[in-house]
Amino acid sequence: MLYGIEARKGAVMLTGEIGCGKTMLSRTLVRQLPIERYEIALITSPSLFEPQEFFRELLYQFGIEASGSKLELVRGLNEYLLSNLKRGKDAVLIIDEAQTIKNDDLFEELRLLLNFQLNDRFLLTLVFIGQPELNKRVNALPQFAQRIGVRFHLSSFDQEGTTRYIEFRLGVAGAEGRQVFSKEALEVIFLTTGGVPRNINKLADLCLLNGFLERKEQVDGDLVNRVAEDFSM
């Protein structure tokens, strides 16, 4: 996503299953973009907006109080983007849960936003984040799909990835180098969670808590199975 924004690819799309860390990545992305160079708008509930309301919200997030017709709102946005260009700034619009956009009219309006260019330079970068069904929505709109410059799908972890993820989280918590989970426990965690980060976090945390209460030196496969059963995971 960072590459797509820095290279001004116009539109970037990230998809992934629930719990794979899409929202966390979007917030990390916002923190990584220097405020002296980027103006950022973040819309997390796109299903709430019809096109005119959407443009009004977009301008509001860019710090502009606006009213009037949709045409007037679009003109205001164009003027804002041109002023950004003069100041050496780029504008980024991040739309989280983009698969919840209710109708195709808003997708068409978003496509038209990519016409805001000067000398082949996009004045606004669109970042779409959503569940896998977003791909189906976009692919059903060929004119819109063709404007997506960068696509990426965030998959769940495999067994090795799950192990490395848990080891990384333990390292951040100060347990680097310690065999807190047995090999069997790590295998059971992967099989139980399907490698989905959110589920891994929940199960591993519960196992650590129960291991502490049972005064275990290491979380084993039996403990993971019991915890998973107790909490219907």
XYZ file of C-alpha atoms in Angstrom:
233
model
C 0.000 0.000 0.000
C 2.823 2.365 0.857
C 4.374 1.776 -2.552
C 1.093 2.521 -4.313
C 0.744 5.811 -2.453
C 4.343 6.965 -2.814
C 4.375 6.046 -6.510
C 1.011 7.809 -7.032
C -0.648 4.783 -8.613
C -4.084 6.353 -8.321
C -5.935 3.472 -6.686
C -4.740 0.716 -4.374
C -6.772 -2.222 -3.067
C -6.100 -4.516 -0.101
C -8.359 -7.484 0.636
C -8.263 -10.126 3.336
C -10.419 -12.349 5.501
C -11.865 -11.118 8.795
C -9.188 -11.030 11.478
C -6.194 -10.980 9.142
C -5.093 -7.497 10.207
C -6.414 -5.228 7.449
C -7.578 -2.476 9.785
C -4.359 -2.647 11.792
C -2.391 -2.242 8.564
C -4.466 0.762 7.546
C -3.784 2.485 10.875
C -0.088 1.633 10.585
C -0.120 3.095 7.087
C -1.567 6.367 8.377
C 1.193 6.595 10.986
C 3.891 5.952 8.377
C 2.811 8.723 6.020
C 4.642 11.976 6.904
C 2.135 14.663 7.884
C 4.252 17.317 6.217
C 3.694 15.620 2.849
C 0.293 13.911 3.038
C -3.262 14.995 3.770
C -5.239 11.900 4.785
C -8.961 11.167 4.946
C -10.152 7.904 6.517
C -13.693 6.632 5.987
C -14.544 3.530 8.012
C -18.292 3.213 7.358
C -18.816 3.823 3.628
C -22.214 2.113 3.733
C -23.618 5.209 5.454
C -23.115 7.512 2.496
C -24.872 8.319 -0.722
C -22.592 10.056 -3.276
C -23.397 13.638 -2.245
C -23.022 12.857 1.460
C -19.786 11.056 0.680
C -18.248 14.117 -0.979
C -19.344 16.303 1.915
C -17.724 13.908 4.409
C -14.551 13.731 2.309
C -14.204 17.513 2.260
C -14.936 17.653 5.993
C -12.126 15.199 6.707
C -9.787 17.352 4.656
C -10.769 20.270 6.875
C -13.241 21.969 4.549
C -16.800 22.797 5.628
C -18.877 22.509 2.465
C -22.499 22.531 1.367
C -24.393 22.850 -1.874
C -24.955 20.525 -4.806
C -22.767 17.580 -5.681
C -21.268 19.599 -8.523
C -20.270 22.358 -6.103
C -18.755 19.803 -3.730
C -16.727 18.240 -6.543
C -15.493 21.669 -7.609
C -14.477 22.393 -4.031
C -12.556 19.124 -3.889
C -10.801 19.883 -7.167
C -9.736 23.317 -5.903
C -8.465 21.753 -2.682
C -6.410 19.136 -4.542
C -4.876 21.771 -6.812
C -3.917 23.861 -3.782
C -2.293 20.763 -2.287
C -0.237 20.364 -5.434
C 1.035 23.931 -5.159
C 2.029 23.262 -1.542
C 3.860 20.062 -2.488
C 1.355 17.820 -0.718
C -0.455 14.653 -1.762
C -3.985 13.696 -0.731
C -4.894 10.150 0.276
C -8.372 8.727 0.829
C -8.519 5.423 2.739
C -11.843 3.574 2.650
C -12.046 0.720 5.163
C -14.734 -1.972 4.881
C -15.138 -0.938 1.247
C -17.116 -4.102 0.492
C -20.030 -2.552 2.413
C -20.548 0.234 -0.142
C -24.253 -0.136 -0.878
C -24.566 0.734 -4.539
C -22.453 0.915 -7.646
C -23.134 4.639 -8.078
C -20.601 5.442 -5.377
C -17.996 3.220 -7.058
C -18.573 5.195 -10.243
C -18.097 8.481 -8.383
C -14.872 7.131 -6.899
C -13.687 6.128 -10.356
C -14.316 9.648 -11.577
C -12.168 10.996 -8.739
C -9.228 9.400 -10.526
C -9.774 11.910 -13.314
C -8.320 14.538 -10.995
C -4.907 14.642 -12.673
C -2.411 17.241 -13.792
C 0.315 16.348 -16.284
C -0.481 12.646 -15.758
C -0.039 13.004 -11.989
C -2.886 11.785 -9.786
C -3.945 14.488 -7.346
C -5.662 11.960 -5.078
C -4.740 8.382 -4.184
C -7.604 6.048 -3.263
C -6.927 3.118 -0.928
C -9.681 0.487 -0.720
C -9.575 -2.032 2.130
C -12.104 -4.810 2.484
C -13.048 -8.456 2.723
C -12.618 -10.786 -0.303
C -16.079 -9.958 -1.661
C -14.678 -6.530 -2.515
C -12.816 -8.217 -5.373
C -16.115 -9.494 -6.781
C -17.728 -6.069 -6.507
C -14.818 -4.378 -8.254
C -14.372 -7.014 -10.970
C -18.059 -6.672 -11.848
C -17.311 -3.043 -12.770
C -14.669 -3.324 -15.531
C -14.146 0.418 -15.945
C -13.494 0.733 -12.233
C -11.371 -2.434 -11.991
C -9.059 -1.166 -14.728
C -8.200 1.881 -12.615
C -6.828 -0.142 -9.689
C -3.062 0.296 -9.950
C -1.999 -2.063 -7.139
C -3.837 -5.048 -5.654
C -2.808 -7.143 -2.676
C -4.534 -9.956 -0.788
C -3.697 -10.529 2.867
C -3.784 -14.274 3.504
C -3.871 -16.129 6.800
C -0.630 -17.694 8.046
C 0.552 -21.207 7.290
C 2.087 -23.341 10.068
C 5.511 -21.731 9.767
C 4.028 -18.254 9.601
C 1.898 -18.922 12.679
C 4.948 -20.062 14.637
C 7.008 -17.062 13.568
C 4.143 -14.689 14.369
C 3.772 -16.079 17.904
C 7.541 -15.955 18.448
C 7.591 -12.344 17.273
C 4.774 -11.361 19.634
C 6.536 -13.115 22.512
C 9.748 -11.286 21.660
C 7.971 -7.936 21.744
C 6.591 -8.911 25.172
C 10.110 -9.641 26.448
C 10.163 -13.433 26.115
C 12.509 -13.645 23.139
C 14.414 -16.924 22.972
C 12.183 -18.726 25.499
C 10.262 -21.822 24.394
C 6.962 -20.697 25.898
C 4.900 -22.935 23.581
C 5.867 -26.499 22.748
C 6.079 -27.557 19.116
C 2.861 -29.530 19.537
C 1.129 -26.502 21.077
C 2.101 -24.344 18.103
C 0.729 -26.969 15.725
C -2.576 -27.141 17.618
C -2.862 -23.338 17.638
C -2.442 -23.277 13.868
C -4.973 -26.055 13.282
C -7.496 -24.443 15.640
C -7.199 -20.877 14.372
C -6.592 -21.515 10.683
C -3.671 -19.104 10.886
C -5.919 -16.048 11.323
C -3.972 -13.484 13.408
C -6.943 -12.291 15.473
C -7.816 -15.861 16.434
C -4.164 -16.684 17.140
C -3.939 -13.707 19.501
C -7.067 -14.732 21.385
C -6.156 -18.402 21.773
C -2.497 -17.781 22.636
C -3.430 -15.187 25.281
C -5.921 -17.562 26.891
C -3.341 -20.353 26.872
C -0.760 -18.126 28.550
C -3.270 -17.137 31.227
C -4.288 -20.740 31.913
C -0.667 -21.877 31.836
C 0.154 -19.262 34.470
C -2.781 -20.332 36.654
C -1.700 -23.973 36.374
C 1.942 -23.014 37.065
C 3.129 -24.628 33.851
C 6.653 -23.898 32.633
C 5.550 -24.418 29.032
C 2.236 -24.399 27.194
C 1.718 -27.843 25.670
C -0.703 -29.235 23.123
C -3.036 -30.652 25.751
C -3.497 -27.243 27.351
C -4.211 -25.619 23.989
C -6.834 -28.263 23.197
C -8.525 -27.793 26.576
C -8.586 -24.015 26.271
C -9.918 -24.185 22.713
C -12.693 -26.528 23.824
C -13.585 -24.458 26.902
C -13.933 -21.301 24.828
C -15.544 -23.007 21.804
C -12.775 -22.063 19.422
